[in-house]
CSV table of C-alpha atoms in Angstrom, one decimal:
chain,number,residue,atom,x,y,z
A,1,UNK,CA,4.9,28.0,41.9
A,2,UNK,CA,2.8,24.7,42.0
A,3,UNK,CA,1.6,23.5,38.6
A,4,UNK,CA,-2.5,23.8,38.1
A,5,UNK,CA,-3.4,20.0,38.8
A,6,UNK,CA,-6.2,19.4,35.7
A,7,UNK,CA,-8.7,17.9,37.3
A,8,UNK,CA,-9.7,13.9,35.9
A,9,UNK,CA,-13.1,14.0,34.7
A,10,UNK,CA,-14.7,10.7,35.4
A,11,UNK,CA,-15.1,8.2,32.0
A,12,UNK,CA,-18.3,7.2,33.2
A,13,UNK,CA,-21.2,8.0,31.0
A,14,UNK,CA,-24.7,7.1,32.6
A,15,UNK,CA,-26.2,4.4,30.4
A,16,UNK,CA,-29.8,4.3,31.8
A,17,UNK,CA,-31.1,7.0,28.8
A,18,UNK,CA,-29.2,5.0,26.2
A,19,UNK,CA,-30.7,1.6,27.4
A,20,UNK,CA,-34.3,3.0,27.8
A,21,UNK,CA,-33.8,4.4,23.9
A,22,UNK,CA,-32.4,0.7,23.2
A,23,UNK,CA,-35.2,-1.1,24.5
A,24,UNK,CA,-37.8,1.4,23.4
A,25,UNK,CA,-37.0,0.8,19.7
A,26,UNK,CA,-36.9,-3.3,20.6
A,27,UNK,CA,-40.3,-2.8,21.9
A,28,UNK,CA,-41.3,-1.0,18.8
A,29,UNK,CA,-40.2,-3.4,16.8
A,30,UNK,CA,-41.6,-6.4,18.0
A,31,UNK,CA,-44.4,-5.0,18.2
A,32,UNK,CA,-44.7,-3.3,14.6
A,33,UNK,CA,-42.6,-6.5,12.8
A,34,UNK,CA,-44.2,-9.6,11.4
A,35,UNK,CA,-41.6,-12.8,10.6
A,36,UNK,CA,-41.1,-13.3,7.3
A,37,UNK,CA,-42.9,-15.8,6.0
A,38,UNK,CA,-41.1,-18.6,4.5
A,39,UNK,CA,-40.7,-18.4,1.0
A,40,UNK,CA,-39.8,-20.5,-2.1
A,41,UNK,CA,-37.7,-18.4,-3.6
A,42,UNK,CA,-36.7,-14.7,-3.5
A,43,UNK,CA,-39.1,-12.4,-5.4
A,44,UNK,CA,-38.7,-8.9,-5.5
A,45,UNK,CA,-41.9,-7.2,-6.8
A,46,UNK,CA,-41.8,-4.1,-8.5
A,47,UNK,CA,-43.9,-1.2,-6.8
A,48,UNK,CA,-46.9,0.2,-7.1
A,49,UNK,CA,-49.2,3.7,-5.5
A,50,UNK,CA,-52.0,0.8,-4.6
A,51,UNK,CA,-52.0,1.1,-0.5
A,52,UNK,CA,-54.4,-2.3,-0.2
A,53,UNK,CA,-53.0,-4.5,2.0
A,54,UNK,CA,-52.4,-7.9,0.1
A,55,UNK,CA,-55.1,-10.5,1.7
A,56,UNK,CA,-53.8,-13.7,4.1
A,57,UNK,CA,-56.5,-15.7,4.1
A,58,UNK,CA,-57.8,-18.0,1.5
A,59,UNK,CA,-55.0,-17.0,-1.0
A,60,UNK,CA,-53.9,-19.0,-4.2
A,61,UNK,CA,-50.3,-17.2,-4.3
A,62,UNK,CA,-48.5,-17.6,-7.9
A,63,UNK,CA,-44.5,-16.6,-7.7
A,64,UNK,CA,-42.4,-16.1,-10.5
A,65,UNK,CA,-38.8,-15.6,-9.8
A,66,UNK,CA,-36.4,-13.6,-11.9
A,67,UNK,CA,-35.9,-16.8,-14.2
A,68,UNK,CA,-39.0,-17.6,-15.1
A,69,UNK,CA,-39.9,-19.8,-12.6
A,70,UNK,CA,-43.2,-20.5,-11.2
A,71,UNK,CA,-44.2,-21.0,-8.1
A,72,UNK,CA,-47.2,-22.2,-6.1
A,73,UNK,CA,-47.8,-21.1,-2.1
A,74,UNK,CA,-51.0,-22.1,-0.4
A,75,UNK,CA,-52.3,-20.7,2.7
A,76,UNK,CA,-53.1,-23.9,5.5
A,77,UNK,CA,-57.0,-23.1,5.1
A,78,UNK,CA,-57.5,-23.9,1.2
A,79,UNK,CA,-54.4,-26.2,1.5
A,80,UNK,CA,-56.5,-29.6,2.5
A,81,UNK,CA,-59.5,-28.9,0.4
A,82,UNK,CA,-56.9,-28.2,-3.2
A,83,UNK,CA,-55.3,-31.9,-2.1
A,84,UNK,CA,-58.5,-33.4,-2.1
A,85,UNK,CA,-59.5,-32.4,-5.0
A,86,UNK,CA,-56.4,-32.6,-7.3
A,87,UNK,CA,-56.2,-36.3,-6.4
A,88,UNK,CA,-59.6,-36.8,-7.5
A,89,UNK,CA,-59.1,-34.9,-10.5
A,90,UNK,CA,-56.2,-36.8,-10.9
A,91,UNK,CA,-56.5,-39.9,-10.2
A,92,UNK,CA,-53.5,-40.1,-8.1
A,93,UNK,CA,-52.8,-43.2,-5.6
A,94,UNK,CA,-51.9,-41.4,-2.3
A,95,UNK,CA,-51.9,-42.5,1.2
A,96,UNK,CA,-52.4,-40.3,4.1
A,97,UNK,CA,-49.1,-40.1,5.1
A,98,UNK,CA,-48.6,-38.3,1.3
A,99,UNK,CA,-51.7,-35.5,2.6
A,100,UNK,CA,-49.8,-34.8,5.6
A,101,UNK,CA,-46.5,-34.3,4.1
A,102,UNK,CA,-48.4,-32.1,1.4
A,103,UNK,CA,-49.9,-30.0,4.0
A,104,UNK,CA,-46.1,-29.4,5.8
A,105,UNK,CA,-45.1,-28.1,2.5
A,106,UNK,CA,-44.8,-24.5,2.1
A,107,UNK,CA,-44.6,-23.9,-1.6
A,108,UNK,CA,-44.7,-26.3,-5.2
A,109,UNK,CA,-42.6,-25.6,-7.6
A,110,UNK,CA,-42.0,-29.2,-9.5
A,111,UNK,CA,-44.6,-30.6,-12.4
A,112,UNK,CA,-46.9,-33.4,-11.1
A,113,UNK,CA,-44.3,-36.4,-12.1
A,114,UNK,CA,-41.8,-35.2,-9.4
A,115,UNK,CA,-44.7,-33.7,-7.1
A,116,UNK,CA,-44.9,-37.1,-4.6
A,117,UNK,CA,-41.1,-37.2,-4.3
A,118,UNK,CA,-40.7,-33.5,-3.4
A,119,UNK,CA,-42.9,-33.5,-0.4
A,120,UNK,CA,-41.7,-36.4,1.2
A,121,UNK,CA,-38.3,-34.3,1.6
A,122,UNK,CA,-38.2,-32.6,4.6
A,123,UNK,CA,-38.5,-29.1,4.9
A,124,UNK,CA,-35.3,-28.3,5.7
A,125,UNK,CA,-33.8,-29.7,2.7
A,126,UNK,CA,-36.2,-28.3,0.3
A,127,UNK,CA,-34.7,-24.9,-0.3
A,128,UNK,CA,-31.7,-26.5,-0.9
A,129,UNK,CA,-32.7,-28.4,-4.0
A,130,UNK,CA,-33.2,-27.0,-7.6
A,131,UNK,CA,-36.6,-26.7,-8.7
A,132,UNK,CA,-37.8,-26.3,-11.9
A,133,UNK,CA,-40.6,-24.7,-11.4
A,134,UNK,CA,-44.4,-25.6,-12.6
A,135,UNK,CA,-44.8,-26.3,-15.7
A,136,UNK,CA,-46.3,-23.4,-17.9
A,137,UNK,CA,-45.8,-24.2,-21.5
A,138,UNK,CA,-48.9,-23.9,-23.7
A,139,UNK,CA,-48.9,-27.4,-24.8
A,140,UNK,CA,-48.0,-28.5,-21.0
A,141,UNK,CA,-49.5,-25.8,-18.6
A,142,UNK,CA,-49.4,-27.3,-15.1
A,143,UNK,CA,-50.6,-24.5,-13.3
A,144,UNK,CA,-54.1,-24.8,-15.1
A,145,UNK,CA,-54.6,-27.8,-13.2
A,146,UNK,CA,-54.0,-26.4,-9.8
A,147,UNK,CA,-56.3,-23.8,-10.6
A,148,UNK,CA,-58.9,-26.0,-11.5
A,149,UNK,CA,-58.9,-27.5,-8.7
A,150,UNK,CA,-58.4,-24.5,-6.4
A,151,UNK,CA,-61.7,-23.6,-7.9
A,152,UNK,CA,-63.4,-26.3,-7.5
A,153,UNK,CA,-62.3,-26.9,-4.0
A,154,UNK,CA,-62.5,-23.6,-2.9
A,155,UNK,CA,-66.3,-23.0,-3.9
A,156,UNK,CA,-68.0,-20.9,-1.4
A,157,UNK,CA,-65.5,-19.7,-0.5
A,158,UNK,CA,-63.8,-16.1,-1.7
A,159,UNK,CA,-60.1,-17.1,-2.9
A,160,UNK,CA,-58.1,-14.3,-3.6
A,161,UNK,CA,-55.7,-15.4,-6.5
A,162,UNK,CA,-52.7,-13.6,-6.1
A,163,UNK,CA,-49.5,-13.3,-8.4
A,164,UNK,CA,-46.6,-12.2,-7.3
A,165,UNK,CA,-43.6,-11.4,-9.9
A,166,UNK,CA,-40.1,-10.7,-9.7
A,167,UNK,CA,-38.8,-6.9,-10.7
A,168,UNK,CA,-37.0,-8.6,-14.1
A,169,UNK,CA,-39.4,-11.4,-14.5
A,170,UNK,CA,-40.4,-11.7,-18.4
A,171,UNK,CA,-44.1,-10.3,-19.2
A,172,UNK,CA,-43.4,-13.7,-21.5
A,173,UNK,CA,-43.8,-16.1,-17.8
A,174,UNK,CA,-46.9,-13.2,-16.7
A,175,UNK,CA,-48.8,-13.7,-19.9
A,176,UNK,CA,-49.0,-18.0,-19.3
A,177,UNK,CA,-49.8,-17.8,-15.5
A,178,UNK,CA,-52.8,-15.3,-16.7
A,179,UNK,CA,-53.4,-17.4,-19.6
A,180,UNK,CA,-54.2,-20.3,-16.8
A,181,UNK,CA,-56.3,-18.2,-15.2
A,182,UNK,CA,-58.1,-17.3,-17.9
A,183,UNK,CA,-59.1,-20.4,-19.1
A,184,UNK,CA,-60.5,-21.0,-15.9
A,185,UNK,CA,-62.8,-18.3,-16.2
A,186,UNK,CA,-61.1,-16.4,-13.5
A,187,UNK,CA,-60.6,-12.6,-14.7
A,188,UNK,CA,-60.0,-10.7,-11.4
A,189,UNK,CA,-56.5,-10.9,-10.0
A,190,UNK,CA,-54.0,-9.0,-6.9
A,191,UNK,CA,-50.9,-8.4,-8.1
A,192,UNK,CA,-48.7,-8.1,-5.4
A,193,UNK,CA,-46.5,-5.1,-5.0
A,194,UNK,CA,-44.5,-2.9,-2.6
A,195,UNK,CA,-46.3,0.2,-1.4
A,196,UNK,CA,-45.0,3.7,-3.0
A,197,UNK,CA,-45.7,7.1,-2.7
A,198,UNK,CA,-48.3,8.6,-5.2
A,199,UNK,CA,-46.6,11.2,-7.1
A,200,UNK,CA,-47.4,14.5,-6.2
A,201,UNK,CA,-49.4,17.1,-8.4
A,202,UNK,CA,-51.0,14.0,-10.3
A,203,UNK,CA,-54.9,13.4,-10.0
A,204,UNK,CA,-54.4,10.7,-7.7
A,205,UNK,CA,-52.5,13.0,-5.4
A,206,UNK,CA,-54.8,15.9,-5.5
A,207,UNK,CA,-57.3,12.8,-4.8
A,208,UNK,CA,-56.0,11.5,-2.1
A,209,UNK,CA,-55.6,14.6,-1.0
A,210,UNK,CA,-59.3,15.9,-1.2
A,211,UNK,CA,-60.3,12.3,0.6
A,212,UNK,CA,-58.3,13.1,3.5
A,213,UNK,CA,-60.0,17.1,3.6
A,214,UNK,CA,-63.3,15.3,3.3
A,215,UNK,CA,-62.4,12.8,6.5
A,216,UNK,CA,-61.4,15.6,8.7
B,194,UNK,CA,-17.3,0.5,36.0
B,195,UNK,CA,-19.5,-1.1,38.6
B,196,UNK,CA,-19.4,1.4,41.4
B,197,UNK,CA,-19.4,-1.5,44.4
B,198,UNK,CA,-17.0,-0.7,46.5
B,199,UNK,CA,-16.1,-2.5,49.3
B,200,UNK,CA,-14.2,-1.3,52.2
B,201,UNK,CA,-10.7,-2.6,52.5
B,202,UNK,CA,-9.0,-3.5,55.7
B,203,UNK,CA,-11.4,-2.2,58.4
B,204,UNK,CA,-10.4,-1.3,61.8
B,205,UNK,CA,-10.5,1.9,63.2
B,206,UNK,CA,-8.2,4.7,62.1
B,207,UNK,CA,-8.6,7.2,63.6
B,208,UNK,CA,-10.4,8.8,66.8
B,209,UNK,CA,-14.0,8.5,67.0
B,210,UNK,CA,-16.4,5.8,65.2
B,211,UNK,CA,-15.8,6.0,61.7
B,212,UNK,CA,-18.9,6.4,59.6
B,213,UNK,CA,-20.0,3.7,57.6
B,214,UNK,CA,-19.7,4.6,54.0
B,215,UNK,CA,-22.8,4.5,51.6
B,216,UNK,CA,-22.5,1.9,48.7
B,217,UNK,CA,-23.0,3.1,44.9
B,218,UNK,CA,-26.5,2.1,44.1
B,219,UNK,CA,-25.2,2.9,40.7
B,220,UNK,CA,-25.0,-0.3,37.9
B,221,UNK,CA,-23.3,-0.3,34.9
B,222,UNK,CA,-26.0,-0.3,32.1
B,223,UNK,CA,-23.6,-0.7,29.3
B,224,UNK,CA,-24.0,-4.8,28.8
B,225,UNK,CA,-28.1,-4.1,28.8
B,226,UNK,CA,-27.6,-1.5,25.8
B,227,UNK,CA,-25.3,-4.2,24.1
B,228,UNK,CA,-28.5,-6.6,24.7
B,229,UNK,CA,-30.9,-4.5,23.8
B,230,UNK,CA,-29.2,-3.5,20.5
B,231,UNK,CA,-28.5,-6.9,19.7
B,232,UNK,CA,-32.1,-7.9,19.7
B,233,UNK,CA,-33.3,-5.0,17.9
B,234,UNK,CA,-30.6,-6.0,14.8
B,235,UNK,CA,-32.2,-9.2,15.3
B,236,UNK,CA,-35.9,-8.1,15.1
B,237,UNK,CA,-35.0,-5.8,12.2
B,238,UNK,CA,-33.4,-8.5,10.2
B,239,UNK,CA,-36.3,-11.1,11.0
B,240,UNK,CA,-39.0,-9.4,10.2
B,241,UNK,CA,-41.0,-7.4,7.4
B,242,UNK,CA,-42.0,-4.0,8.1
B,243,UNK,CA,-44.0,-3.0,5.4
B,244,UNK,CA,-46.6,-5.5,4.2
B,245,UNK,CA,-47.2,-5.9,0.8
B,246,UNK,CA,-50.0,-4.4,-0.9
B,247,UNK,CA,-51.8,-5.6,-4.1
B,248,UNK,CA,-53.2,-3.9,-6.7
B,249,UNK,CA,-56.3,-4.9,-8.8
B,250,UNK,CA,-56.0,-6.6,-12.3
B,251,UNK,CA,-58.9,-7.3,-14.0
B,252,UNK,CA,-58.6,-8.7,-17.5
B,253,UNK,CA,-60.9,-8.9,-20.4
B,254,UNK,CA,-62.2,-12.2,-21.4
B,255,UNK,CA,-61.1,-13.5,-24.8
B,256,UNK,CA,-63.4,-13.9,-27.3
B,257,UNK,CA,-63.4,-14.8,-30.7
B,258,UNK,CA,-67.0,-12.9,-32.3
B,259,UNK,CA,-65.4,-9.2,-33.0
B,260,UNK,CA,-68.6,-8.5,-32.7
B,261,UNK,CA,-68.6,-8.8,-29.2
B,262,UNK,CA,-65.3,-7.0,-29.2
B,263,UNK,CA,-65.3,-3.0,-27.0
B,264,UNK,CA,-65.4,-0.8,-30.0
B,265,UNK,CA,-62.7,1.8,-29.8
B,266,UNK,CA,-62.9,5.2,-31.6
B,267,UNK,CA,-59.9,5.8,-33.6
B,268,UNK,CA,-59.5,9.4,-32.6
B,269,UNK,CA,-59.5,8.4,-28.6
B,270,UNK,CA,-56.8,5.6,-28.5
B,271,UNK,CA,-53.5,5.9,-27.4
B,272,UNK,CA,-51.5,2.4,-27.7
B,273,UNK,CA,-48.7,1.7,-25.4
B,274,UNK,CA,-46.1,-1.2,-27.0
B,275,UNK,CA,-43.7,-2.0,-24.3
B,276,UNK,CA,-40.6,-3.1,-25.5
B,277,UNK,CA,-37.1,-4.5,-24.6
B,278,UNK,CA,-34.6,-2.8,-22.5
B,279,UNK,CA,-37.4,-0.2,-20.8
B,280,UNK,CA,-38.1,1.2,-23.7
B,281,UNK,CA,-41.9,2.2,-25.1
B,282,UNK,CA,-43.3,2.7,-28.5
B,283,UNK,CA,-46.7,4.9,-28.8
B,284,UNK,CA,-48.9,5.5,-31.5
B,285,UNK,CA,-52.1,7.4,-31.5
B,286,UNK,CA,-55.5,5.6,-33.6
B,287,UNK,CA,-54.9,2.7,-35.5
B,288,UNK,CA,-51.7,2.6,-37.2
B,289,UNK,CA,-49.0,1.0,-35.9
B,290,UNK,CA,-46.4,2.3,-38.6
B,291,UNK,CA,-46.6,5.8,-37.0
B,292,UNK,CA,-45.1,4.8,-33.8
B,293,UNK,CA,-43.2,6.5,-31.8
B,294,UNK,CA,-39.9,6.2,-29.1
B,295,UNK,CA,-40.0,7.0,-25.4
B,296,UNK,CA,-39.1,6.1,-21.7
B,297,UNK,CA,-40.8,5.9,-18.4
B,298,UNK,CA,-40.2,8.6,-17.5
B,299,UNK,CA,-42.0,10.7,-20.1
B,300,UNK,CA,-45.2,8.4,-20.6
B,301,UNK,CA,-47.0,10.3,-17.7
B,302,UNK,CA,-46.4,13.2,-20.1
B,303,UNK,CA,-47.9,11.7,-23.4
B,304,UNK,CA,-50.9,10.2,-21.5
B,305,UNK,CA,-52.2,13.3,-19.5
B,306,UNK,CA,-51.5,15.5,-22.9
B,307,UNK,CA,-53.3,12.5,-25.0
B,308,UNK,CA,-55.6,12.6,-22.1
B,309,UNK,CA,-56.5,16.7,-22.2
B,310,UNK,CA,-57.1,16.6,-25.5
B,311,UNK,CA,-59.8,14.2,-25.7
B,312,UNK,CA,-62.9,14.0,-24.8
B,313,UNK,CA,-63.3,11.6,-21.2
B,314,UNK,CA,-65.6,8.8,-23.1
B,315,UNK,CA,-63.3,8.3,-26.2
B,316,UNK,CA,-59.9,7.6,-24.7
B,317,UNK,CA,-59.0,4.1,-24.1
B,318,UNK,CA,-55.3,3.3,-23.5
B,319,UNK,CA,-54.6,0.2,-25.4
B,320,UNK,CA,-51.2,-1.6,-23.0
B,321,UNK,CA,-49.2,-4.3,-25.2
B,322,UNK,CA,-46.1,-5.3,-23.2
B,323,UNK,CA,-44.1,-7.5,-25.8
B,324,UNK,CA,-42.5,-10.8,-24.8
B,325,UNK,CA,-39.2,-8.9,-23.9
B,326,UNK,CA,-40.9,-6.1,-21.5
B,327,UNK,CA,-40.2,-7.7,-18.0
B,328,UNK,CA,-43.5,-7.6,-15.4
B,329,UNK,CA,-42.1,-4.7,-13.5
B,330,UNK,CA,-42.7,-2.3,-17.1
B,331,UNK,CA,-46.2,-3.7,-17.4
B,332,UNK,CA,-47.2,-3.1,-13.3
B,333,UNK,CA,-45.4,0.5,-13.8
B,334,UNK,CA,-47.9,1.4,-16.4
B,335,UNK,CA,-50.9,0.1,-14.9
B,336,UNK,CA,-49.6,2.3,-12.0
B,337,UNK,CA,-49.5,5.2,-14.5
B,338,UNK,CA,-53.4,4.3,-15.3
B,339,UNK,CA,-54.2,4.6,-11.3
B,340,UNK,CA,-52.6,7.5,-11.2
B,341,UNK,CA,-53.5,9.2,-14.3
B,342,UNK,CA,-56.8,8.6,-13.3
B,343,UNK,CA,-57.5,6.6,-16.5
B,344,UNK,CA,-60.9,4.7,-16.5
B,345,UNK,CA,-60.5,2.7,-19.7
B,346,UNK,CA,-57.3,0.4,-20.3
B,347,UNK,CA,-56.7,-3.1,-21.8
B,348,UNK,CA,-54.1,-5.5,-21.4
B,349,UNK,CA,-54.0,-7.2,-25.1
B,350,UNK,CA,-50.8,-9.0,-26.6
B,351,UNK,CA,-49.1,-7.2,-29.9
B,352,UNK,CA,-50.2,-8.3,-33.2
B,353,UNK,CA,-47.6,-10.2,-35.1
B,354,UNK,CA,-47.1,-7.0,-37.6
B,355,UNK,CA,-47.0,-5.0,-34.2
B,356,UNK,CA,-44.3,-7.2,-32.9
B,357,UNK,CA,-42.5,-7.4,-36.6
B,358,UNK,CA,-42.3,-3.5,-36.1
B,359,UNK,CA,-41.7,-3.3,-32.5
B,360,UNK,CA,-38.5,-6.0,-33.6
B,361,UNK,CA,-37.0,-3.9,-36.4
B,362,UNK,CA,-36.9,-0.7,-34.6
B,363,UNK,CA,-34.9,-2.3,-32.1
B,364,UNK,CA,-32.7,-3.8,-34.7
B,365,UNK,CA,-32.4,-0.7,-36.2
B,366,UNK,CA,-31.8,1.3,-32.8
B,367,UNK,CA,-29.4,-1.4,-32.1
B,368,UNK,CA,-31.1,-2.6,-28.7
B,369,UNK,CA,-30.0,-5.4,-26.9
C-alpha cells in the first residue's frame, strides 16, 4: 500500500492586495495629516462640543502648561509688526540682527530681562532650556504688555486672541491671562479645545440635529 | 520568494527542441508593504489629525458703578462655585450659606431642572470657578451652557465670604 503523499501547499501569499491597502492608507494620510506645529511646551486642552475650527492667521496664541506657565506663540504675519512696536513701547536698544532672530523664534516664554538672550539661542536648543514662563503676577503682569502692543500693532487688522490651557492648568493662571486682556479692553476670546461629540438627547443634539434636516 | 528562475545547465536532454520555459513575472511585494507601513507609522506619528477647534468666550467688562451692573432676579439664578478636586457647590438666588454638593456629572441635571422651572428671561447662571478649579472644570461648564442651550451666563470670581464657605466645606469634607 503506498502512503497518501500530502501535497505541499506553496507559502507564498500574494502581496499586491496587502501593498495596495498599505499605500492606500499612506495616501490617506498624507493627504488628510497636517505636521505638527512646533510647540513650546506640551498642552493638553480639555474638550469641548464647539466644532469651529481654531483660526491660523493673525493669531495672538496664549499657552499655559500644566504648571502654570505662560506662554506666548505668534503667527509670522503679526510677528514683525508686535516687534516693532514693543521696542517702541519699550524703549529697547535692538539691532536688526535681534528682529531677525525674534522673527526665527517660535514661542516666548521668559520676562522681558531675559527676552534678548533667549532668542539669540538657536532653535534647536530652546526646548532644551527651562523657561519660566511670562510673567503674570498682578503687580508684575508681562503679558499685558505684549498685548498692548499686539493691539496696537495689529490695528486693522482682525487678531484672533487665542488661549490655549492645559487639562490641570489652575483657573488661578486663566483668571491673570484674562485679567491682561481685560485691561486691554479686549473682551472676546477662542479658547482652544479638542472637538467632542455633543451629547445626545440634549438641545444642542436635537439642534444639530434639526440643522442638518433643514440642509437636506 | 522571487519567482526568477533561471535555467540551470542547458543543453539538450532529450529528443526534440526543448521549449524554452516562461519566467515568473511574479515579484515579491513583501519589502513594498514593509515600506509602505513604515511610512504610514511615520505620517501617523508626525502629524495632527484632528484640528483644534475653539470655542467663544466673551467676558463681561468690569465695572465699578453697580448701577451699571446686569440686574439678576433672585428667583432665576442658579450659581455654580467650582471647587477643588472636581467638585461643585450650587445654590439657587442669593444666598450662598444654602449651598449645595455635586459632580460633573449631575450638573446637566440641576441646570436643565433649574432651567424647566423658570421662566426663559429670568434664569442666568452665575459660573465662579475658585482658585483651586483647574481650566478644564471651567471650559466643561461653559460646554454645559452650549449645550444646555443656556443664553445667559457669567464668568465672575467668588466673593471672599463665598470662597470662606467654599474653603470650610472642603475642610470639613476633608478634601485635598
Amino acid at each position: 500500500m503506498g502512503r497518501a503523499k500530502i501535497k505541499r501547499g506553496s507559502t507564498n501569499v500574494d502581496m499586491t492586495a496587502m501593498c495596495d491597502v498599505a499605500f492606500l492608507l499612506l495616501s490617506f494620510f498624507i493627504l488628510t495629516g497636517q505636521f505638527k506645529p512646533s510647540e513650546a511646551v506640551e498642552v493638553n486642552p480639555p474638550s469641548s462640543v464647539s466644532n469651529k475650527h481654531a483660526p491660523q492667521k493673525d493669531a495672538f496664541l496664549v499657552s499655559i502648561d500644566k504648571d502654570d506657565r505662560v506662554f506666548l506663540n505668534l503667527t509670522d504675519d503679526i510677528k514683525g509688526d508686535i516687534w516693532d512696536e514693543l521696542v517702541k513701547e519699550k524703549n529697547l536698544n535692538v539691532s536688526a540682527q535681534d528682529r531677525k532672530d525674534f522673527m526665527g523664534t517660535d514661542f516666548i516664554g521668559v520676562p522681558f530681562s531675559q527676552l534678548l538672550q533667549f532668542i539669540k539661542i538657536p532653535s534647536e536648543q530652546k526646548k532644551n532650556i527651562k523657561m519660566p514662563g511670562i510673567p503674570i503676577d498682578s503687580t508684575n503682569n508681562e503679558l499685558e504688555a505684549w498685548i498692548s502692543a499686539a493691539s496696537t500693532a495689529g490695528q486693522g487688522k482682525k487678531l484672533n486672541f487665542l488661549i490655549k490651557g492645559d487639562n490641570s492648568s489652575k483657573y488661578f493662571a486663566f483668571g491673570r491671562v484674562i485679567d491682561a486682556f481685560k485691561k486691554n479692553d479686549i473682551f472676546k476670546y477662542n479658547l482652544v479645545t479638542n472637538a467632542e461629540d455633543v451629547p445626545p438627547g440634549t438641545v444642542l443634539y436635537e439642534e444639530n440635529l434639526k440643522a442638518q434636516h433643514g440642509g437636506k | 520568494m522571487a519567482e526568477m528562475e533561471v535555467k540551470s545547465g542547458g543543453g539538450h536532454k532529450g529528443p526534440g527542441v526543448k521549449k524554452g520555459k516562461k519566467l515568473s513575472t511574479r515579484v515579491d511585494l513583501t519589502p513594498m508593504v514593509d515600506l509602505g507601513f513604515l511610512l504610514i507609522t511615520f505620517f501617523i506619528f508626525t502629524t495632527t489629525l484632528a484640528e483644534p477647534t475653539a470655542m467663544n468666550l466673551a467676558m463681561p467688562k468690569d465695572t465699578k458703578d453697580p448701577n451699571l451692573e446686569n440686574k439678576v432676579k433672585e428667583s432665576g439664578s442658579l450659581t455654580l462655585m467650582l471647587g477643588k478636586g472636581n467638585v461643585v457647590y450650587y445654590y439657587y438666588g442669593n444666598d450662598p450659606t444654602k449651598m449645595q454638593t455635586t459632580g460633573y456629572k449631575d450638573l446637566r441635571k440641576i441646570i436643565l431642572d433649574k432651567k424647566k422651572s423658570t421662566p426663559v428671561d429670568d434664569l442666568f447662571i452665575i459660573i465662579k470657578p475658585d482658585k483651586d478649579a483647574t481650566y478644564k472644570n471651567a471650559v466643561d461648564v461653559l460646554d454645559e451652557m452650549t449645550i444646555n442651550d443656556i443664553g445667559r451666563y457669567a464668568m465672575v470670581d467668588p466673593t471672599p465670604d463665598e470662597y470662606k464657605l467654599i474653603q470650610q466645606t472642603e475642610k470639613a469634607g476633608g478634601v485635598q
